[in-house]
Short mmCIF file of C-alpha atoms and ligand atoms in Angstrom, two decimals:
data_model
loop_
_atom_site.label_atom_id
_atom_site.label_comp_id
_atom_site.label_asym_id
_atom_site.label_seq_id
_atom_site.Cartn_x
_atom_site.Cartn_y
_atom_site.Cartn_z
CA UNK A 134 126.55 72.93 102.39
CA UNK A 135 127.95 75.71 104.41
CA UNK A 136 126.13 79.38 104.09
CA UNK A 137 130.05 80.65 104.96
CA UNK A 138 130.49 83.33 102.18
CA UNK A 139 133.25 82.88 99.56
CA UNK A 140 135.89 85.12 100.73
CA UNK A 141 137.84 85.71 97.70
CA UNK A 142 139.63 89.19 96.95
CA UNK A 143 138.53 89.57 93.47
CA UNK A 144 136.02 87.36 91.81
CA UNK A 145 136.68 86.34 88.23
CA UNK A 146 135.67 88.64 85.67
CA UNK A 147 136.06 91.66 87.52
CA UNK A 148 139.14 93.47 86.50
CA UNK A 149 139.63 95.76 83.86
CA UNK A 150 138.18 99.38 83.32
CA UNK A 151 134.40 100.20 84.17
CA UNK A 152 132.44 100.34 86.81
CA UNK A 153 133.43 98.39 90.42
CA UNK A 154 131.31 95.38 89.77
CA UNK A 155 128.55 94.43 92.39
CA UNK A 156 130.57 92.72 95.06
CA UNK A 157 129.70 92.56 98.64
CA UNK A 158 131.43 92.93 101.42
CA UNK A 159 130.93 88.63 101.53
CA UNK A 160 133.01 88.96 98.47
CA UNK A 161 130.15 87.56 96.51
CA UNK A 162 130.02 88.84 92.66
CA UNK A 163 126.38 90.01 91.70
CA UNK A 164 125.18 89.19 88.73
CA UNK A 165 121.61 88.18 88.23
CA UNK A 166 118.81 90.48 88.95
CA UNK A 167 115.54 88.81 89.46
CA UNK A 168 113.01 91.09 88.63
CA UNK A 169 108.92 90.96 89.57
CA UNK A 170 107.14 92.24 87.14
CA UNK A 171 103.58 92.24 89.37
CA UNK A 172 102.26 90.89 92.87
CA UNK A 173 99.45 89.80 91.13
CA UNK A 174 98.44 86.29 90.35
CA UNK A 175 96.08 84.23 88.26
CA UNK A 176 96.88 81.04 90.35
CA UNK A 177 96.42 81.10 94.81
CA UNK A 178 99.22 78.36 95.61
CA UNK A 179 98.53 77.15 99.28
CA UNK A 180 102.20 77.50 100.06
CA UNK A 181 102.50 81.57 98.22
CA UNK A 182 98.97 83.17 98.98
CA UNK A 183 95.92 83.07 100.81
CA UNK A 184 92.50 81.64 98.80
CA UNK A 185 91.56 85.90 98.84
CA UNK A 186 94.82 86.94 97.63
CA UNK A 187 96.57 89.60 99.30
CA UNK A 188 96.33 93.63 99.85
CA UNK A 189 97.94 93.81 96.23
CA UNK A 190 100.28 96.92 95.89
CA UNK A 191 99.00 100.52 95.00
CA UNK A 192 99.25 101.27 91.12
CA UNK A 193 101.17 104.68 91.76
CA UNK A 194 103.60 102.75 93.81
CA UNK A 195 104.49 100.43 90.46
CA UNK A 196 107.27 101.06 88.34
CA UNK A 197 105.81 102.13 84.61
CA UNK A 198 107.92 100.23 81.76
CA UNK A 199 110.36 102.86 81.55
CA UNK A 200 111.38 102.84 85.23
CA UNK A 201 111.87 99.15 85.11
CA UNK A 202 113.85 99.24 82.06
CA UNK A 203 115.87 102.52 83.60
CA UNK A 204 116.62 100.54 86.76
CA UNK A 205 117.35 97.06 84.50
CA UNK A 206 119.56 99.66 82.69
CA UNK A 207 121.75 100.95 85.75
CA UNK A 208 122.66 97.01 86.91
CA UNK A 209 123.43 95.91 83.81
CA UNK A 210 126.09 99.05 83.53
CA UNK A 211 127.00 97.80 86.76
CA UNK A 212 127.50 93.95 85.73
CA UNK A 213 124.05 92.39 85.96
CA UNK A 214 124.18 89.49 83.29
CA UNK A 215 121.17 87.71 83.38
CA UNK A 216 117.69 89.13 84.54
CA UNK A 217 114.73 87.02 85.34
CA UNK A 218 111.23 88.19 85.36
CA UNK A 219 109.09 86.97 87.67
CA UNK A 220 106.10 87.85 89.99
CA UNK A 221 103.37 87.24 91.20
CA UNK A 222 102.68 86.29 87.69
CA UNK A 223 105.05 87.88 85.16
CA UNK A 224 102.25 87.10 82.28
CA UNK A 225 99.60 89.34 83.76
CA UNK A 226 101.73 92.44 83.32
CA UNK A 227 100.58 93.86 79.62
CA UNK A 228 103.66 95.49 78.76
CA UNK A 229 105.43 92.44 79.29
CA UNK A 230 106.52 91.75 75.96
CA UNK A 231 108.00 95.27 76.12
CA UNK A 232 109.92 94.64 79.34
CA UNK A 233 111.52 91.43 77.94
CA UNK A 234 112.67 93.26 74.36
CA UNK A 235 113.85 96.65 75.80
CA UNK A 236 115.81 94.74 78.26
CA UNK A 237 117.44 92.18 76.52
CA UNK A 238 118.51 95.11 74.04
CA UNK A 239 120.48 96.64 77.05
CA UNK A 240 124.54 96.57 76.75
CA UNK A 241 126.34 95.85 79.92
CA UNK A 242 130.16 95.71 80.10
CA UNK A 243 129.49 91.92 79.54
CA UNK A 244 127.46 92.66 76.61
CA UNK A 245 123.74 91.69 76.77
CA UNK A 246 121.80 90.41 79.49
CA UNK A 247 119.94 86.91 79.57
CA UNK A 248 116.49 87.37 79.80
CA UNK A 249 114.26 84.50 81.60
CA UNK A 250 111.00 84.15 83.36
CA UNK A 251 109.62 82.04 85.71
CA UNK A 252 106.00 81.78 85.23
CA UNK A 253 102.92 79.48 86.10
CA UNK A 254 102.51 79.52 81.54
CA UNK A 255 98.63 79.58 81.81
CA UNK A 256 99.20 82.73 79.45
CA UNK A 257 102.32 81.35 77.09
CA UNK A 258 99.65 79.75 74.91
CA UNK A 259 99.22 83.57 73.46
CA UNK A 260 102.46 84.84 74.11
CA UNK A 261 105.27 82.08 73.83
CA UNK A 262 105.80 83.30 70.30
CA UNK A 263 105.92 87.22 71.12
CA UNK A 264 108.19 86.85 74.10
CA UNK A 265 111.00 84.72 72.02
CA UNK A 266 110.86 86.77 69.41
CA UNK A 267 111.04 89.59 72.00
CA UNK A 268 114.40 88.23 72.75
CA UNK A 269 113.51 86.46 76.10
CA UNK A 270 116.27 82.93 76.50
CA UNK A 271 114.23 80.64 78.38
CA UNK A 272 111.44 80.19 80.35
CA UNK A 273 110.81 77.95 84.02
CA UNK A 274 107.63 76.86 84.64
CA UNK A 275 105.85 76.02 88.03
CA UNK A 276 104.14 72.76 87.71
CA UNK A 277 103.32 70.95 91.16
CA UNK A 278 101.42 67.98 90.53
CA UNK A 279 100.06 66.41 87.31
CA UNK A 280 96.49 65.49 88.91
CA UNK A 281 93.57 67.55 87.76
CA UNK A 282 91.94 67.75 91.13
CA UNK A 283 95.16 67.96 92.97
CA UNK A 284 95.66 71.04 90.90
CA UNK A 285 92.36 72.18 91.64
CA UNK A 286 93.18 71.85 95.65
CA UNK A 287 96.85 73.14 95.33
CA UNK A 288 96.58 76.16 93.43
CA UNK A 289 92.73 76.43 94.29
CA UNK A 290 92.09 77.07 90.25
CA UNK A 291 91.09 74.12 87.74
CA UNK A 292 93.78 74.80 85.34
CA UNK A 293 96.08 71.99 85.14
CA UNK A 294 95.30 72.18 81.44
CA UNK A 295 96.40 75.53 80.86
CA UNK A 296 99.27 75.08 82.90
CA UNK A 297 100.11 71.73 80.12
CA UNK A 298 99.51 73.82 77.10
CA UNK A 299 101.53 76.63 78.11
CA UNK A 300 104.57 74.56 78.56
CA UNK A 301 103.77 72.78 75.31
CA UNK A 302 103.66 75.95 73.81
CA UNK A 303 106.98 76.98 75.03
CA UNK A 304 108.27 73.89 73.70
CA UNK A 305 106.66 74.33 70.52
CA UNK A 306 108.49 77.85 70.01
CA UNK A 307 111.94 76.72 70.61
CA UNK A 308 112.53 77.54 74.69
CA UNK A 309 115.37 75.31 75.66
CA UNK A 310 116.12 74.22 78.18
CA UNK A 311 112.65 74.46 79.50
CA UNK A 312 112.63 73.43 83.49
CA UNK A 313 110.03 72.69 85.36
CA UNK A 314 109.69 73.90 89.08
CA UNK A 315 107.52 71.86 91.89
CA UNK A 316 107.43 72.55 95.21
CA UNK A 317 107.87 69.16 97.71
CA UNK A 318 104.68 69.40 100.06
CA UNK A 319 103.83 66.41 102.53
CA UNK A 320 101.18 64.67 101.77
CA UNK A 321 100.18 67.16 99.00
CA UNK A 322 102.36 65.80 95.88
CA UNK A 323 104.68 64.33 97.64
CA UNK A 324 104.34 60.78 96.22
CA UNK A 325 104.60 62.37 92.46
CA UNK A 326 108.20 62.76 92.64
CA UNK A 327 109.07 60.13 90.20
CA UNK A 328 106.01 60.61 88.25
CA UNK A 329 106.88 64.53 87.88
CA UNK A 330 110.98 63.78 86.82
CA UNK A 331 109.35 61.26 84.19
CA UNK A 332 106.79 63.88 82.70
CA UNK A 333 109.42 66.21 82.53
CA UNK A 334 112.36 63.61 81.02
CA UNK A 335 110.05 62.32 78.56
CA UNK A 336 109.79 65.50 76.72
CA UNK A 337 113.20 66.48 77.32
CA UNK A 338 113.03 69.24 80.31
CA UNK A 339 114.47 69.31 83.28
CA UNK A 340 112.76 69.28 86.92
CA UNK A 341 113.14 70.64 89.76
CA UNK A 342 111.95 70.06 92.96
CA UNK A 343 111.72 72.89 95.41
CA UNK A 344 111.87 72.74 99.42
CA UNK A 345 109.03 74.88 101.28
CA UNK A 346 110.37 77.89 102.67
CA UNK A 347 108.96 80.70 105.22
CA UNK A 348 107.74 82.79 102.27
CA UNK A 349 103.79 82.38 102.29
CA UNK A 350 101.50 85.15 103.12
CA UNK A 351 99.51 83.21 105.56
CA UNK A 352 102.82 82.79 108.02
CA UNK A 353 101.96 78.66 107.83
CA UNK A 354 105.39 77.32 107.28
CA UNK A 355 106.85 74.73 109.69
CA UNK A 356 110.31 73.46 109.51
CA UNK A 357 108.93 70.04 111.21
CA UNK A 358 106.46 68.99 108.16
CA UNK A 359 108.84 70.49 104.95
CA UNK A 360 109.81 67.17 102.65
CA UNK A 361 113.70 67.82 102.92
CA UNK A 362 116.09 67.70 99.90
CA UNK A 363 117.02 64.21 101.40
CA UNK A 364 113.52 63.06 101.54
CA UNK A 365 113.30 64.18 97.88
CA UNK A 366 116.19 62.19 96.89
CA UNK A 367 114.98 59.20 98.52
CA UNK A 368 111.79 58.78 96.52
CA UNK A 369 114.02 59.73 92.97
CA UNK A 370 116.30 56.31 94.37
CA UNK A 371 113.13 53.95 94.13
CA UNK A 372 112.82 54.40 90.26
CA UNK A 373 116.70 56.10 89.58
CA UNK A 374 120.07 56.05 89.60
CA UNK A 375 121.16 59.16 90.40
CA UNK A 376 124.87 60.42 89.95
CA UNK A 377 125.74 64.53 91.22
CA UNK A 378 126.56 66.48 88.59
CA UNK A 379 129.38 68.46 89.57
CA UNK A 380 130.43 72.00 88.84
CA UNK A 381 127.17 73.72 90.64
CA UNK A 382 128.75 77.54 90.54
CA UNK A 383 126.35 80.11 91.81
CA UNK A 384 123.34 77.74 90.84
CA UNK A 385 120.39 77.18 93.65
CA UNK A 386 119.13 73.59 91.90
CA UNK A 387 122.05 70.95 92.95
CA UNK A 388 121.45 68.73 90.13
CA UNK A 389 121.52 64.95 89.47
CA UNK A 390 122.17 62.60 86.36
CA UNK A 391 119.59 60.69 85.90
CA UNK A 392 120.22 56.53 85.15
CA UNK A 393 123.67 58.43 83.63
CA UNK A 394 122.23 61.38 82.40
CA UNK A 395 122.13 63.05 79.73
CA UNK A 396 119.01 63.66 81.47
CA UNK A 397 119.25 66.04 85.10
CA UNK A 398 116.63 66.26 87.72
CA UNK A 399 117.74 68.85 90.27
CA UNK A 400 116.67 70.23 93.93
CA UNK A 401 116.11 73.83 95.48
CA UNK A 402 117.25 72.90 98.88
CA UNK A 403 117.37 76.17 100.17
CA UNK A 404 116.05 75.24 104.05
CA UNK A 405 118.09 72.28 104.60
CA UNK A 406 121.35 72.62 102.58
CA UNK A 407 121.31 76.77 101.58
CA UNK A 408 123.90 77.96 98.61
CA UNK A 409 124.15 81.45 100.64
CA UNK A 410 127.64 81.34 100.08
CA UNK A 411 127.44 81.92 96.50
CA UNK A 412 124.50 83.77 95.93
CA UNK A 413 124.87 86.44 93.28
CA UNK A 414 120.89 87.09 93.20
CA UNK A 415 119.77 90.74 93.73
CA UNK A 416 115.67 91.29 93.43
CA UNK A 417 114.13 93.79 93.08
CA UNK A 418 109.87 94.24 93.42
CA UNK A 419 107.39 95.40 91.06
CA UNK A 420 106.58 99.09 93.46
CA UNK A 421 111.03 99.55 92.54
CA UNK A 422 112.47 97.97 96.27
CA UNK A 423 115.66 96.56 96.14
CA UNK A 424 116.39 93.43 98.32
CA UNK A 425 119.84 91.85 98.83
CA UNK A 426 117.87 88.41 100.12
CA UNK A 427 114.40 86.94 99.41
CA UNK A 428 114.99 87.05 103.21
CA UNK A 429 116.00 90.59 103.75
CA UNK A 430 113.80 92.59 106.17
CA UNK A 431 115.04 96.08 104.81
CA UNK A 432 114.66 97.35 100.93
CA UNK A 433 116.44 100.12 99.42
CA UNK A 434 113.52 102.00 97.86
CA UNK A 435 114.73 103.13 94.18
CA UNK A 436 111.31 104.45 93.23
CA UNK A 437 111.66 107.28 95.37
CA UNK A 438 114.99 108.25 94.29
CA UNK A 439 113.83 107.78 90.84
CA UNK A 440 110.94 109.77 91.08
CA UNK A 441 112.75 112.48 92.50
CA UNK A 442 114.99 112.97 89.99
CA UNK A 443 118.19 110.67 90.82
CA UNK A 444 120.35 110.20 88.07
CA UNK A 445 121.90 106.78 87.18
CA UNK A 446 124.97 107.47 88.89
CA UNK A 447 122.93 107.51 92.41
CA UNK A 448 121.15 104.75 91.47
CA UNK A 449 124.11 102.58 90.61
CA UNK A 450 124.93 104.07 94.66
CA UNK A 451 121.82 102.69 95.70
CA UNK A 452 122.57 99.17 94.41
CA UNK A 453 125.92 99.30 96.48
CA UNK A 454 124.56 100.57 99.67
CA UNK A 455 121.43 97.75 99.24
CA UNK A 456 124.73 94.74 98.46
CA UNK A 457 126.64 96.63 101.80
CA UNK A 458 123.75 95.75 104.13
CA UNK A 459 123.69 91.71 102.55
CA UNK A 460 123.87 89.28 105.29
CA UNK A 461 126.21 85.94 104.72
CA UNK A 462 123.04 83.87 105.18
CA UNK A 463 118.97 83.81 105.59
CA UNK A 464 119.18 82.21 109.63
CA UNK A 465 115.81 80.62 108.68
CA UNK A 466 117.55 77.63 111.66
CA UNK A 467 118.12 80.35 113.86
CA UNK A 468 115.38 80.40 116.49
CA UNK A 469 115.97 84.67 115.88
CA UNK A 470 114.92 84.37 112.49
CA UNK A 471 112.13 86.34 111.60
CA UNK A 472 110.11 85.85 107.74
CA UNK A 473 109.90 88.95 105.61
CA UNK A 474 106.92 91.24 106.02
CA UNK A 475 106.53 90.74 102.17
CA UNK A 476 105.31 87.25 100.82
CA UNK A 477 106.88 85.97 98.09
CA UNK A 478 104.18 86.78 95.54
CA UNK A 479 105.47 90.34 95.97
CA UNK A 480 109.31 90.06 96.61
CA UNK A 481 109.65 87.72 93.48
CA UNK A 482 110.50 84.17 93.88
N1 SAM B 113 103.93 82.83 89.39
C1 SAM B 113 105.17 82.35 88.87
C2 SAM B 113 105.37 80.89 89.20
O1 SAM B 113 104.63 80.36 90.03
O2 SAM B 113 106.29 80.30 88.63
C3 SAM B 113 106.38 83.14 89.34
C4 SAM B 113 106.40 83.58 90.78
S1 SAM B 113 106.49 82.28 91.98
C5 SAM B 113 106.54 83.22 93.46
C6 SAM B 113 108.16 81.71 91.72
C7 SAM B 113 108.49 80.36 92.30
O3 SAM B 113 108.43 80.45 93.69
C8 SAM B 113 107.56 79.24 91.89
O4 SAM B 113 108.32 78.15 91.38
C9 SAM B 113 106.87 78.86 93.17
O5 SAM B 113 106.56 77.51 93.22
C10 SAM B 113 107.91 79.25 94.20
N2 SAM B 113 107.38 79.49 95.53
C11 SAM B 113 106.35 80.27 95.92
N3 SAM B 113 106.17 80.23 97.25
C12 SAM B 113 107.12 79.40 97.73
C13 SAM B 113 107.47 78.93 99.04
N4 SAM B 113 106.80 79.30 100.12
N5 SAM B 113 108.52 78.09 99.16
C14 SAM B 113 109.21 77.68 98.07
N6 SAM B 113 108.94 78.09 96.81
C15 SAM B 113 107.90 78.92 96.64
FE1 SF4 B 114 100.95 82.61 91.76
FE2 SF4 B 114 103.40 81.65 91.41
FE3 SF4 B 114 102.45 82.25 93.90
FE4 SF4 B 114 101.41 80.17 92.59
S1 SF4 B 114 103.57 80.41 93.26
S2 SF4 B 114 100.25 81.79 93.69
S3 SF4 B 114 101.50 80.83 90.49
S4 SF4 B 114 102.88 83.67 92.29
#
């Protein structure tokens, strides 16, 4: 797919009274706001952070509950219509039953957002319950391999049985649909393609297979040894039929029927075939930087207006100016391209 931005004058949904809706100058419609609740993790994926973790940000520099929720507030006046918690790990922040209910009680000129999280589930055992009756939608869950010591190696913890109750759990409460996120690694878990698309059709969830990108702390990323979204498809061919589903919209998985559907399995091919030209992500990190990109190598820092005193009118300014200075793609082919001074641990995957 092409990363050419859509260049339409006025994106659906956007006229009427209110505030100018988050467009940038791509002509790309914001409306999800991915939101990391903590750089902090329970779990030390090869591929996100080193065995020793990383310098973890400074407590004073982390937004309290009522600066996220302020800042949640001021995007969803400006159009924001589904916000995603994520981290590090989202469950590790206490207030984060909190977070979810005071934000999904938030009224937006679309009414109120969606509220998901993308978590590794070792704590939804204990709070699956609290968080949907918090009024969180659904939940995606990273599960890379469904080998005990592979587990062990890959996320250098022995919880692959945490990691299976919290997604039963999140059945078990009523999260639907629940999907199921694996990153493709050569040679890692590679070969558990099929077996992973099974585990998850059997119980009626939907995975999703992830390609590597340029986002680990460590800097080890090579283009040469990612599995591509092709090599991904190949290996679903030897035990599917798979037919596209069309109608992908702003979406990053490109998803596939599987043997006629109803059942999907879908890929994050954001290396090899990137959806820049209709993202309508904004992020923003748990020490209150907003990033147009997971890419981006600025931030517009809306602590420090916050904290001195900015009202929501110059925050709503802030979110503009950080959309103004979007780029139409992330260049990771470009021999310029540079990856983020911030892992993805603290940007918020
Ligand atoms: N800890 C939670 C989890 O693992 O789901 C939420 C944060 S994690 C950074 C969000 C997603 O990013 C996970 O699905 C994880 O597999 C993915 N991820 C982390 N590092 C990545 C990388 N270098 N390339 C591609 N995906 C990555
Ligand atoms: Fe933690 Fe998620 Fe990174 Fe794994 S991918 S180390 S679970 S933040």
């Amino acid at each position: 797919m092409s990363t050419e931005p859509r260049t339409s004058p006025a994106p659906r949904g956007t006229t009427g009274t209110g505030p100018a809706p988050l467009v940038d100058r791509h002509g790309r419609l914001h409306r999800d706001l991915r939101i990391s609740l903590t750089d902090r993790c329970s779990l030390r994926c090869t591929y996100c952070m080193p065995a020793e973790g990383v310098p973890w940000l400074a407590g004073s520099t982390m937004l309290s509950t009522d600066e996220l929720v302020r800042i949640a507030r001021v995007g969803v006046g400006l159009g924001i219509t589904e916000v995603r918690l994520t981290g590090g790990e989202p469950l590790l922040r206490p207030d984060v039953v909190d977070v979810v209910r005071r934000i999904a009680e938030l009224e937006g000129p679309q009414g109120r957002p969606e509220v998901s999280l993308t978590t590794n589930a070792l704590r939804l055992p204990a709070l699956a319950a609290p968080l949907r009756d918090a009024g969180l939608a659904r939940v995606n869950i990273s599960i890379d391999t469904l080998d005990r010591e592979r587990f062990r190696t890959l996320t250098r913890r022995d919880r692959l049985h945490d990691t299976l109750a919290g997604i039963a759990a999140a059945d078990s409460v009523g999260f639907t649909p629940i999907k199921l996120n694996a990153v493709a690694m050569r040679g890692v878990n590679d070969d558990e393609v099929v077996a992973l698309t099974r585990f998850a059709i059997e119980r009626g969830y939907q995975m999703r297979f992830i390609e590597q990108m340029p986002l680990d702390a460590g800097h080890t990323w090579e283009r040469t040894s990612m599995v591509t979204q092709g090599e991904i498809l190949e290996r679903l061919r030897t035990a599917f039929e798979l037919t596209e589903v069309p109608g992908r919209g702003s979406a990053p998985a490109e998803l596939w029927y599987v043997d006629g559907g109803p059942a999907t399995v879908g890929v994050i091919a954001s290396v090899s075939a990137p959806f820049c030209g209709a993202c309508d992500r904004v992020r923003l990190t748990a020490d209150g930087q907003l990033r147009a990109c997971l890419f981006a190598r600025s931030e517009t820092d809306l602590r420090t207006l916050l904290r001195e005193g900015a009202d929501d009118d110059a925050l709503g300014a802030a979110f503009r100016a950080c959309l103004a200075g979007k780029k139409p793609g992330h260049d990771i082919d470009d021999p310029s391209f540079l990856q983020p001074d911030r892992p993805m641990s603290a940007i918020g995957g």
